[in-house]
mmCIF file of C-alpha atoms and ligand atoms in Angstrom:
data_model
loop_
_atom_site.group_PDB
_atom_site.id
_atom_site.type_symbol
_atom_site.label_atom_id
_atom_site.label_comp_id
_atom_site.label_asym_id
_atom_site.label_seq_id
_atom_site.Cartn_x
_atom_site.Cartn_y
_atom_site.Cartn_z
ATOM 1 C CA UNK A 1 200.395 61.665 236.324
ATOM 2 C CA UNK A 2 202.103 64.525 238.101
ATOM 3 C CA UNK A 3 204.702 62.418 239.871
ATOM 4 C CA UNK A 4 206.000 60.744 236.723
ATOM 5 C CA UNK A 5 205.889 63.943 234.686
ATOM 6 C CA UNK A 6 207.834 65.792 237.353
ATOM 7 C CA UNK A 7 210.435 63.069 237.479
ATOM 8 C CA UNK A 8 210.806 62.951 233.694
ATOM 9 C CA UNK A 9 211.265 66.736 233.605
ATOM 10 C CA UNK A 10 213.805 66.730 236.436
ATOM 11 C CA UNK A 11 216.096 64.042 235.015
ATOM 12 C CA UNK A 12 216.504 65.975 231.771
ATOM 13 C CA UNK A 13 218.521 68.633 233.571
ATOM 14 C CA UNK A 14 222.196 67.717 233.910
ATOM 15 C CA UNK A 15 223.067 68.123 237.588
ATOM 16 C CA UNK A 16 226.127 65.893 237.799
ATOM 17 C CA UNK A 17 228.346 67.047 240.670
ATOM 18 C CA UNK A 18 232.138 67.245 240.371
ATOM 19 C CA UNK A 19 234.906 66.338 242.836
ATOM 20 C CA UNK A 20 237.395 69.015 243.859
ATOM 21 C CA UNK A 21 235.475 71.946 242.359
ATOM 22 C CA UNK A 22 236.184 74.008 245.491
ATOM 23 C CA UNK A 23 232.750 75.672 245.363
ATOM 24 C CA UNK A 24 229.202 74.773 246.427
ATOM 25 C CA UNK A 25 227.352 73.819 244.324
ATOM 26 C CA UNK A 26 230.187 72.121 242.476
ATOM 27 C CA UNK A 27 228.502 72.537 239.087
ATOM 28 C CA UNK A 28 226.214 75.246 237.596
ATOM 29 C CA UNK A 29 223.595 72.723 236.416
ATOM 30 C CA UNK A 30 222.579 72.125 240.007
ATOM 31 C CA UNK A 31 221.855 75.828 240.517
ATOM 32 C CA UNK A 32 219.803 75.892 237.318
ATOM 33 C CA UNK A 33 217.759 72.989 238.592
ATOM 34 C CA UNK A 34 217.038 74.467 242.033
ATOM 35 C CA UNK A 35 216.097 77.787 240.426
ATOM 36 C CA UNK A 36 213.577 75.935 238.286
ATOM 37 C CA UNK A 37 212.333 74.108 241.379
ATOM 38 C CA UNK A 38 211.985 77.379 243.246
ATOM 39 C CA UNK A 39 209.678 78.637 240.479
ATOM 40 C CA UNK A 40 207.631 75.478 240.806
ATOM 41 C CA UNK A 41 207.315 75.784 244.580
ATOM 42 C CA UNK A 42 206.300 79.437 244.210
ATOM 43 C CA UNK A 43 203.633 78.488 241.689
ATOM 44 C CA UNK A 44 202.312 75.928 244.187
ATOM 45 C CA UNK A 45 201.907 78.710 246.724
ATOM 46 C CA UNK A 46 204.409 77.365 249.263
ATOM 47 C CA UNK A 47 205.719 79.745 251.922
ATOM 48 C CA UNK A 48 209.093 80.726 253.432
ATOM 49 C CA UNK A 49 210.872 79.820 250.206
ATOM 50 C CA UNK A 50 214.610 80.453 250.422
ATOM 51 C CA UNK A 51 217.404 79.655 247.992
ATOM 52 C CA UNK A 52 220.904 80.530 249.144
ATOM 53 C CA UNK A 53 224.003 81.096 247.048
ATOM 54 C CA UNK A 54 225.143 77.513 247.658
ATOM 55 C CA UNK A 55 222.048 76.007 246.112
ATOM 56 C CA UNK A 56 220.124 75.023 249.244
ATOM 57 C CA UNK A 57 216.399 75.420 248.534
ATOM 58 C CA UNK A 58 213.921 75.322 251.450
ATOM 59 C CA UNK A 59 210.151 75.822 251.518
ATOM 60 C CA UNK A 60 207.188 75.415 253.856
ATOM 61 C CA UNK A 61 203.766 73.875 253.577
ATOM 62 C CA UNK A 62 201.986 75.576 256.476
ATOM 63 C CA UNK A 63 200.060 73.545 259.044
ATOM 64 C CA UNK A 64 196.334 73.134 258.464
ATOM 65 C CA UNK A 65 195.616 72.276 262.078
ATOM 66 C CA UNK A 66 195.528 74.510 265.142
ATOM 67 C CA UNK A 67 196.855 71.738 267.371
ATOM 68 C CA UNK A 68 200.500 71.811 268.435
ATOM 69 C CA UNK A 69 202.350 69.451 266.124
ATOM 70 C CA UNK A 70 206.110 68.969 265.632
ATOM 71 C CA UNK A 71 207.607 70.508 262.498
ATOM 72 C CA UNK A 72 209.094 67.820 260.278
ATOM 73 C CA UNK A 73 211.109 67.984 257.094
ATOM 74 C CA UNK A 74 211.751 65.980 253.936
ATOM 75 C CA UNK A 75 215.064 66.288 252.149
ATOM 76 C CA UNK A 76 216.466 65.151 248.807
ATOM 77 C CA UNK A 77 219.664 65.948 246.918
ATOM 78 C CA UNK A 78 219.600 67.467 243.462
ATOM 79 C CA UNK A 79 222.980 66.300 242.145
ATOM 80 C CA UNK A 80 223.773 63.055 240.360
ATOM 81 C CA UNK A 81 226.886 60.923 240.673
ATOM 82 C CA UNK A 82 230.198 61.991 239.103
ATOM 83 C CA UNK A 83 230.698 58.309 238.145
ATOM 84 C CA UNK A 84 228.431 58.244 235.089
ATOM 85 C CA UNK A 85 227.287 61.077 232.837
ATOM 86 C CA UNK A 86 223.915 62.684 233.540
ATOM 87 C CA UNK A 87 223.877 64.748 230.350
ATOM 88 C CA UNK A 88 221.069 64.161 227.823
ATOM 89 C CA UNK A 89 219.250 61.631 229.947
ATOM 90 C CA UNK A 90 216.535 60.100 227.757
ATOM 91 C CA UNK A 91 214.243 58.178 230.064
ATOM 92 C CA UNK A 92 211.839 55.604 228.682
ATOM 93 C CA UNK A 93 208.906 53.891 230.392
ATOM 94 C CA UNK A 94 208.548 50.127 230.054
ATOM 95 C CA UNK A 95 204.874 49.636 230.832
ATOM 96 C CA UNK A 96 203.667 46.561 232.735
ATOM 97 C CA UNK A 97 207.097 44.950 232.762
ATOM 98 C CA UNK A 98 206.790 41.323 231.681
ATOM 99 C CA UNK A 99 209.918 39.827 233.270
ATOM 100 C CA UNK A 100 212.096 39.597 230.149
ATOM 101 C CA UNK A 101 215.414 41.338 229.372
ATOM 102 C CA UNK A 102 215.119 45.042 228.540
ATOM 103 C CA UNK A 103 217.220 46.275 225.620
ATOM 104 C CA UNK A 104 218.373 49.753 226.621
ATOM 105 C CA UNK A 105 220.416 50.415 223.509
ATOM 106 C CA UNK A 106 220.273 48.016 220.558
ATOM 107 C CA UNK A 107 223.175 49.711 218.766
ATOM 108 C CA UNK A 108 225.646 49.092 221.580
ATOM 109 C CA UNK A 109 224.007 45.943 222.913
ATOM 110 C CA UNK A 110 223.315 47.437 226.327
ATOM 111 C CA UNK A 111 220.808 45.115 227.936
ATOM 112 C CA UNK A 112 219.232 45.208 231.371
ATOM 113 C CA UNK A 113 219.116 41.441 231.796
ATOM 114 C CA UNK A 114 217.382 39.431 234.485
ATOM 115 C CA UNK A 115 220.457 37.220 234.738
ATOM 116 C CA UNK A 116 222.738 40.111 235.697
ATOM 117 C CA UNK A 117 220.074 42.066 237.567
ATOM 118 C CA UNK A 118 217.725 39.512 239.156
ATOM 119 C CA UNK A 119 216.098 42.284 241.242
ATOM 120 C CA UNK A 120 214.208 43.166 238.043
ATOM 121 C CA UNK A 121 211.978 40.168 238.681
ATOM 122 C CA UNK A 122 210.653 41.791 241.848
ATOM 123 C CA UNK A 123 208.969 44.380 239.657
ATOM 124 C CA UNK A 124 207.059 42.265 237.121
ATOM 125 C CA UNK A 125 203.808 44.063 236.313
ATOM 126 C CA UNK A 126 205.178 47.475 237.331
ATOM 127 C CA UNK A 127 205.977 50.339 234.967
ATOM 128 C CA UNK A 128 209.752 50.764 234.906
ATOM 129 C CA UNK A 129 211.513 53.989 233.987
ATOM 130 C CA UNK A 130 214.841 53.070 232.362
ATOM 131 C CA UNK A 131 217.689 54.839 230.538
ATOM 132 C CA UNK A 132 218.685 54.668 226.881
ATOM 133 C CA UNK A 133 221.866 52.885 227.954
ATOM 134 C CA UNK A 134 224.148 55.921 227.584
ATOM 135 C CA UNK A 135 223.661 57.792 230.857
ATOM 136 C CA UNK A 136 222.581 57.192 234.410
ATOM 137 C CA UNK A 137 218.897 57.832 235.114
ATOM 138 C CA UNK A 138 219.184 60.173 238.085
ATOM 139 C CA UNK A 139 216.509 58.483 240.199
ATOM 140 C CA UNK A 140 219.229 58.998 242.820
ATOM 141 C CA UNK A 141 217.930 61.371 243.894
ATOM 142 C CA UNK A 142 215.470 63.081 241.542
ATOM 143 C CA UNK A 143 212.995 60.358 242.432
ATOM 144 C CA UNK A 144 213.245 61.751 245.974
ATOM 145 C CA UNK A 145 212.768 65.329 244.729
ATOM 146 C CA UNK A 146 209.728 64.383 242.623
ATOM 147 C CA UNK A 147 208.211 62.357 245.481
ATOM 148 C CA UNK A 148 208.543 65.221 247.952
ATOM 149 C CA UNK A 149 207.090 67.862 245.613
ATOM 150 C CA UNK A 150 204.271 65.498 244.607
ATOM 151 C CA UNK A 151 203.477 64.616 248.226
ATOM 152 C CA UNK A 152 203.153 68.322 249.016
ATOM 153 C CA UNK A 153 200.846 68.771 246.009
ATOM 154 C CA UNK A 154 198.830 65.794 247.244
ATOM 155 C CA UNK A 155 198.451 67.300 250.719
ATOM 156 C CA UNK A 156 197.372 70.602 249.156
ATOM 157 C CA UNK A 157 194.746 68.761 247.110
ATOM 158 C CA UNK A 158 193.490 66.879 250.185
ATOM 159 C CA UNK A 159 192.846 69.509 252.858
ATOM 160 C CA UNK A 160 190.914 66.910 254.867
ATOM 161 C CA UNK A 161 194.279 65.350 255.813
ATOM 162 C CA UNK A 162 195.396 67.212 258.934
ATOM 163 C CA UNK A 163 199.092 67.965 259.186
ATOM 164 C CA UNK A 164 201.521 70.225 261.008
ATOM 165 C CA UNK A 165 204.095 72.507 259.412
ATOM 166 C CA UNK A 166 206.058 70.614 256.774
ATOM 167 C CA UNK A 167 209.445 71.830 255.593
ATOM 168 C CA UNK A 168 211.078 70.595 252.414
ATOM 169 C CA UNK A 169 214.753 70.943 251.593
ATOM 170 C CA UNK A 170 216.803 70.294 248.468
ATOM 171 C CA UNK A 171 220.583 70.284 248.680
ATOM 172 C CA UNK A 172 223.483 70.019 246.215
ATOM 173 C CA UNK A 173 226.608 67.858 246.149
ATOM 174 C CA UNK A 174 225.558 64.834 248.201
ATOM 175 C CA UNK A 175 227.400 62.516 245.834
ATOM 176 C CA UNK A 176 230.733 64.166 246.571
ATOM 177 C CA UNK A 177 230.119 64.079 250.333
ATOM 178 C CA UNK A 178 229.426 67.809 250.586
ATOM 179 C CA UNK A 179 225.646 67.872 250.832
ATOM 180 C CA UNK A 180 225.319 68.591 254.523
ATOM 181 C CA UNK A 181 228.182 70.896 255.429
ATOM 182 C CA UNK A 182 226.441 74.113 254.356
ATOM 183 C CA UNK A 183 222.936 72.966 255.312
ATOM 184 C CA UNK A 184 221.427 75.642 257.575
ATOM 185 C CA UNK A 185 219.825 73.398 260.190
ATOM 186 C CA UNK A 186 218.596 76.389 262.188
ATOM 187 C CA UNK A 187 216.889 78.009 259.217
ATOM 188 C CA UNK A 188 215.346 74.669 258.271
ATOM 189 C CA UNK A 189 213.901 74.642 261.788
ATOM 190 C CA UNK A 190 212.574 71.098 262.084
ATOM 191 C CA UNK A 191 212.208 68.751 265.050
ATOM 192 C CA UNK A 192 213.370 65.990 262.772
ATOM 193 C CA UNK A 193 213.500 65.161 259.065
ATOM 194 C CA UNK A 194 213.835 62.295 256.619
ATOM 195 C CA UNK A 195 216.088 62.123 253.591
ATOM 196 C CA UNK A 196 214.251 60.464 250.698
ATOM 197 C CA UNK A 197 217.416 58.961 249.287
ATOM 198 C CA UNK A 198 217.316 55.216 249.910
ATOM 199 C CA UNK A 199 217.153 52.519 247.267
ATOM 200 C CA UNK A 200 214.496 49.893 246.842
ATOM 201 C CA UNK A 201 210.951 50.106 248.119
ATOM 202 C CA UNK A 202 210.695 49.635 251.900
ATOM 203 C CA UNK A 203 214.258 50.598 252.804
ATOM 204 C CA UNK A 204 214.619 52.536 256.032
ATOM 205 C CA UNK A 205 218.017 53.369 257.477
ATOM 206 C CA UNK A 206 219.075 54.992 260.710
ATOM 207 C CA UNK A 207 222.352 53.250 261.411
ATOM 208 C CA UNK A 208 225.569 53.963 259.571
ATOM 209 C CA UNK A 209 229.226 53.282 260.188
ATOM 210 C CA UNK A 210 231.444 55.009 262.701
ATOM 211 C CA UNK A 211 234.340 56.019 260.519
ATOM 212 C CA UNK A 212 237.987 56.970 260.920
ATOM 213 C CA UNK A 213 241.050 57.007 258.737
ATOM 214 C CA UNK A 214 244.486 55.948 259.894
ATOM 215 C CA UNK A 215 247.863 56.735 258.449
ATOM 216 C CA UNK A 216 250.726 54.540 259.578
ATOM 217 C CA UNK A 217 254.262 55.708 258.906
ATOM 218 C CA UNK A 218 257.085 53.201 259.201
ATOM 219 C CA UNK A 219 260.685 54.348 259.290
ATOM 220 C CA UNK A 220 263.403 51.963 258.173
ATOM 221 C CA UNK A 221 267.172 52.163 257.961
ATOM 222 C CA UNK A 222 268.808 51.885 254.559
ATOM 223 C CA UNK A 223 272.284 50.429 254.197
ATOM 224 C CA UNK A 224 274.126 49.164 251.118
ATOM 225 C CA UNK A 225 272.628 45.684 250.650
ATOM 226 C CA UNK A 226 276.081 44.113 250.468
ATOM 227 C CA UNK A 227 276.924 45.327 253.976
ATOM 228 C CA UNK A 228 273.434 45.260 255.463
ATOM 229 C CA UNK A 229 273.703 42.299 257.800
ATOM 230 C CA UNK A 230 272.316 43.235 261.263
ATOM 231 C CA UNK A 231 272.067 46.878 260.176
ATOM 232 C CA UNK A 232 269.304 47.348 257.600
ATOM 233 C CA UNK A 233 265.666 47.777 258.577
ATOM 234 C CA UNK A 234 263.476 47.557 255.475
ATOM 235 C CA UNK A 235 260.382 49.644 256.211
ATOM 236 C CA UNK A 236 258.372 47.859 253.523
ATOM 237 C CA UNK A 237 258.906 44.512 255.202
ATOM 238 C CA UNK A 238 257.902 45.994 258.572
ATOM 239 C CA UNK A 239 254.808 47.421 256.875
ATOM 240 C CA UNK A 240 253.975 43.965 255.561
ATOM 241 C CA UNK A 241 254.326 42.692 259.123
ATOM 242 C CA UNK A 242 251.899 45.371 260.313
ATOM 243 C CA UNK A 243 249.360 44.393 257.660
ATOM 244 C CA UNK A 244 249.684 40.765 258.806
ATOM 245 C CA UNK A 245 248.991 41.701 262.432
ATOM 246 C CA UNK A 246 245.414 42.822 261.662
ATOM 247 C CA UNK A 247 242.635 40.207 261.454
ATOM 248 C CA UNK A 248 242.697 38.753 257.933
ATOM 249 C CA UNK A 249 238.950 38.435 257.499
ATOM 250 C CA UNK A 250 237.958 41.843 258.807
ATOM 251 C CA UNK A 251 238.185 43.494 255.411
ATOM 252 C CA UNK A 252 235.438 44.842 253.118
ATOM 253 C CA UNK A 253 235.584 41.829 250.803
ATOM 254 C CA UNK A 254 234.837 39.413 253.669
ATOM 255 C CA UNK A 255 232.206 41.345 255.637
ATOM 256 C CA UNK A 256 228.611 42.533 255.399
ATOM 257 C CA UNK A 257 225.631 43.519 257.574
ATOM 258 C CA UNK A 258 226.893 44.771 260.923
ATOM 259 C CA UNK A 259 230.459 43.498 260.486
ATOM 260 C CA UNK A 260 233.077 46.211 260.558
ATOM 261 C CA UNK A 261 236.502 46.210 258.937
ATOM 262 C CA UNK A 262 240.004 47.587 258.481
ATOM 263 C CA UNK A 263 240.480 48.578 254.866
ATOM 264 C CA UNK A 264 243.926 49.213 253.442
ATOM 265 C CA UNK A 265 243.267 51.905 250.825
ATOM 266 C CA UNK A 266 246.812 52.874 249.947
ATOM 267 C CA UNK A 267 250.486 52.083 250.450
ATOM 268 C CA UNK A 268 253.593 53.861 249.350
ATOM 269 C CA UNK A 269 257.068 52.851 250.259
ATOM 270 C CA UNK A 270 260.789 52.409 249.908
ATOM 271 C CA UNK A 271 263.414 50.865 252.189
ATOM 272 C CA UNK A 272 263.660 54.074 254.232
ATOM 273 C CA UNK A 273 260.019 54.865 254.732
ATOM 274 C CA UNK A 274 256.613 53.321 254.052
ATOM 275 C CA UNK A 275 253.166 54.761 254.664
ATOM 276 C CA UNK A 276 249.967 52.762 254.895
ATOM 277 C CA UNK A 277 246.540 54.390 254.579
ATOM 278 C CA UNK A 278 243.591 52.663 256.193
ATOM 279 C CA UNK A 279 239.945 53.370 256.748
ATOM 280 C CA UNK A 280 238.304 51.870 259.837
ATOM 281 C CA UNK A 281 234.572 51.196 259.916
ATOM 282 C CA UNK A 282 232.169 49.743 262.473
ATOM 283 C CA UNK A 283 228.519 50.236 263.453
ATOM 284 C CA UNK A 284 229.299 49.552 267.112
ATOM 285 C CA UNK A 285 230.967 52.485 268.839
ATOM 286 C CA UNK A 286 232.551 50.061 271.305
ATOM 287 C CA UNK A 287 234.102 47.795 268.658
ATOM 288 C CA UNK A 288 235.080 50.867 266.659
ATOM 289 C CA UNK A 289 237.128 52.077 269.636
ATOM 290 C CA UNK A 290 238.648 48.618 270.004
ATOM 291 C CA UNK A 291 239.660 48.664 266.350
ATOM 292 C CA UNK A 292 241.486 51.959 266.814
ATOM 293 C CA UNK A 293 243.099 50.632 269.999
ATOM 294 C CA UNK A 294 244.197 47.505 268.188
ATOM 295 C CA UNK A 295 245.962 49.517 265.488
ATOM 296 C CA UNK A 296 247.730 51.557 268.127
ATOM 297 C CA UNK A 297 248.776 48.380 269.941
ATOM 298 C CA UNK A 298 250.232 46.961 266.721
ATOM 299 C CA UNK A 299 252.257 50.135 266.219
ATOM 300 C CA UNK A 300 253.495 49.868 269.806
ATOM 301 C CA UNK A 301 254.498 46.248 269.278
ATOM 302 C CA UNK A 302 256.595 47.184 266.245
ATOM 303 C CA UNK A 303 258.285 49.942 268.238
ATOM 304 C CA UNK A 304 259.067 47.471 271.031
ATOM 305 C CA UNK A 305 260.513 45.032 268.536
ATOM 306 C CA UNK A 306 262.469 47.370 266.217
ATOM 307 C CA UNK A 307 263.100 50.405 268.410
ATOM 308 C CA UNK A 308 261.181 53.525 269.392
ATOM 309 C CA UNK A 309 260.232 55.727 266.446
ATOM 310 C CA UNK A 310 259.997 52.877 263.957
ATOM 311 C CA UNK A 311 256.237 53.183 263.582
ATOM 312 C CA UNK A 312 253.754 55.998 264.138
ATOM 313 C CA UNK A 313 250.000 56.263 263.686
ATOM 314 C CA UNK A 314 247.774 59.231 262.966
ATOM 315 C CA UNK A 315 244.040 58.647 263.453
ATOM 316 C CA UNK A 316 241.385 61.001 262.034
ATOM 317 C CA UNK A 317 237.702 60.737 262.904
ATOM 318 C CA UNK A 318 235.488 60.984 259.821
ATOM 319 C CA UNK A 319 231.851 60.499 260.855
ATOM 320 C CA UNK A 320 229.733 58.718 263.467
ATOM 321 C CA UNK A 321 226.753 56.388 263.586
ATOM 322 C CA UNK A 322 223.534 58.425 263.684
ATOM 323 C CA UNK A 323 221.918 55.639 265.719
ATOM 324 C CA UNK A 324 223.023 57.344 268.943
ATOM 325 C CA UNK A 325 221.046 60.444 267.928
ATOM 326 C CA UNK A 326 217.989 58.535 266.715
ATOM 327 C CA UNK A 327 217.721 55.921 269.465
ATOM 328 C CA UNK A 328 216.412 58.296 272.163
ATOM 329 C CA UNK A 329 213.611 59.247 269.750
ATOM 330 C CA UNK A 330 212.644 55.945 268.192
ATOM 331 C CA UNK A 331 209.138 57.260 267.446
ATOM 332 C CA UNK A 332 210.777 58.883 264.420
ATOM 333 C CA UNK A 333 211.409 55.371 263.094
ATOM 334 C CA UNK A 334 208.100 53.942 264.349
ATOM 335 C CA UNK A 335 206.156 56.657 262.520
ATOM 336 C CA UNK A 336 208.046 55.967 259.299
ATOM 337 C CA UNK A 337 207.375 52.218 259.611
ATOM 338 C CA UNK A 338 203.687 52.726 260.263
ATOM 339 C CA UNK A 339 203.438 55.209 257.390
ATOM 340 C CA UNK A 340 205.037 52.682 255.050
ATOM 341 C CA UNK A 341 202.597 49.952 256.108
ATOM 342 C CA UNK A 342 199.681 52.311 255.537
ATOM 343 C CA UNK A 343 201.131 53.006 252.098
ATOM 344 C CA UNK A 344 201.212 49.258 251.407
ATOM 345 C CA UNK A 345 204.946 48.850 251.945
ATOM 346 C CA UNK A 346 206.796 46.396 254.200
ATOM 347 C CA UNK A 347 209.567 48.304 256.022
ATOM 348 C CA UNK A 348 213.044 46.839 255.641
ATOM 349 C CA UNK A 349 215.357 48.334 258.231
ATOM 350 C CA UNK A 350 218.996 47.783 257.373
ATOM 351 C CA UNK A 351 222.325 49.262 258.421
ATOM 352 C CA UNK A 352 224.105 51.520 255.951
ATOM 353 C CA UNK A 353 227.617 50.305 255.171
ATOM 354 C CA UNK A 354 228.845 53.840 254.683
ATOM 355 C CA UNK A 355 227.792 57.313 255.754
ATOM 356 C CA UNK A 356 224.951 59.599 254.658
ATOM 357 C CA UNK A 357 224.100 63.270 254.626
ATOM 358 C CA UNK A 358 221.478 62.335 257.199
ATOM 359 C CA UNK A 359 224.170 61.122 259.586
ATOM 360 C CA UNK A 360 225.977 64.447 259.338
ATOM 361 C CA UNK A 361 222.718 66.363 259.739
ATOM 362 C CA UNK A 362 221.811 64.247 262.772
ATOM 363 C CA UNK A 363 224.987 65.354 264.518
ATOM 364 C CA UNK A 364 224.355 68.952 263.406
ATOM 365 C CA UNK A 365 221.094 68.878 265.377
ATOM 366 C CA UNK A 366 218.626 67.583 262.799
ATOM 367 C CA UNK A 367 217.837 63.900 263.448
ATOM 368 C CA UNK A 368 217.498 62.501 259.953
ATOM 369 C CA UNK A 369 216.935 58.838 259.014
ATOM 370 C CA UNK A 370 216.821 57.785 255.366
ATOM 371 C CA UNK A 371 213.760 56.447 253.523
ATOM 372 C CA UNK A 372 213.659 54.668 250.153
ATOM 373 C CA UNK A 373 213.199 56.704 246.992
ATOM 374 C CA UNK A 374 212.585 53.540 244.969
ATOM 375 C CA UNK A 375 215.435 53.413 242.453
ATOM 376 C CA UNK A 376 217.672 50.429 241.663
ATOM 377 C CA UNK A 377 221.276 50.197 240.334
ATOM 378 C CA UNK A 378 222.304 53.715 241.340
ATOM 379 C CA UNK A 379 225.273 55.421 239.635
ATOM 380 C CA UNK A 380 224.912 53.233 236.580
ATOM 381 C CA UNK A 381 223.590 53.135 233.029
ATOM 382 C CA UNK A 382 221.441 50.272 234.318
ATOM 383 C CA UNK A 383 219.679 52.469 236.859
ATOM 384 C CA UNK A 384 215.896 52.188 236.818
ATOM 385 C CA UNK A 385 212.942 53.117 238.993
ATOM 386 C CA UNK A 386 209.502 51.497 239.102
ATOM 387 C CA UNK A 387 206.722 54.106 238.945
ATOM 388 C CA UNK A 388 204.834 52.134 241.598
ATOM 389 C CA UNK A 389 207.806 52.395 244.005
ATOM 390 C CA UNK A 390 207.846 56.166 243.556
ATOM 391 C CA UNK A 391 204.127 56.322 244.257
ATOM 392 C CA UNK A 392 204.635 54.320 247.449
ATOM 393 C CA UNK A 393 207.431 56.657 248.561
ATOM 394 C CA UNK A 394 205.204 59.649 247.875
ATOM 395 C CA UNK A 395 202.352 58.118 249.893
ATOM 396 C CA UNK A 396 204.800 57.288 252.697
ATOM 397 C CA UNK A 397 205.555 61.024 252.956
ATOM 398 C CA UNK A 398 201.835 61.859 253.014
ATOM 399 C CA UNK A 399 201.196 59.236 255.698
ATOM 400 C CA UNK A 400 204.101 60.464 257.844
ATOM 401 C CA UNK A 401 202.662 63.991 257.729
ATOM 402 C CA UNK A 402 199.278 62.603 258.747
ATOM 403 C CA UNK A 403 200.626 60.393 261.545
ATOM 404 C CA UNK A 404 202.773 63.128 263.081
ATOM 405 C CA UNK A 405 199.668 65.324 263.401
ATOM 406 C CA UNK A 406 197.771 62.488 265.090
ATOM 407 C CA UNK A 407 200.328 61.801 267.808
HETATM 408 ZN ZN1 LIG B 1 221.486 59.654 246.689
#
């Protein structure tokens, strides 16, 4: 099976990305991997193959129809998470999974148990690719890479399936948030694309958070505590007051789905000065604006109460919900849903509680929702991917290509 063999070959290459490397790609392993991939794409006879110095690898499967069809793309990232090592990945296939616990490593008692990971039970009867308990698997996102390459091979082997020009793109450093910034959208040249980087089978995402960070600086007035009456202003106590002014339940630990939040990510203080670092998240652009307004109003209130200059806020926009880019072209989502159904998959549309490369790309001019790659327990030694999920993702790509040509 080409798909599985590709995947097993890909995960053996260590492509873990690294924070703060200051270069793209952040690690040499990623470049090694895309160079190997380039060789593979050349051997398949793909066209317009480019690999730039930052590790972005693009290629084309030319159209096999003379009709005018939009050019679409499929994208996956080649790096794995900095959280868990991706060196010496030794994947193992558990055939026809029977619903019991899977011992990953007997020597260190690492067990993929159904009690801790009940999602396992959704895959009884499937063939699961698991780790040896010492590394992550790298299905995030080498499952996506293998699915894209295999789908292209499938289309080449089935010339009776009519399709337009298909572009494929592999990028580095997604896991450190730097996958999109050097992506040459113009060179890629697609009407739209899909990242194959979602989790479980059926997942389809085109909504992510609107995101900003806020830094609140509170200035106090220090006086010898013995003589402080009516003079001292303790900035830490004012900061505590500020924290108390925001809605108590609108925090990450109390929210899910479409609920946004204020998240206090850092505080540093003394009597003289305290700084609070927040991130603000919401899917709704309107509520997102209200959240920022609310923070500013709280700062104003403290200034009214304790004197001008007591509190200041600095807001920085981080990223925006790609929904506003996708919504005027909902056929992009409809096609993906129909393709999934034709591949035997029930689409599960859900909002992303974070950002994606696709969101950045969407605002760079390449509308780019995210489709499942099939893996479970990303960034973990307990990561696994059912072979059948990968096959469904691969067929989803094939069906999308087919449906786009039929429009
Ligand atoms: Zn990923």
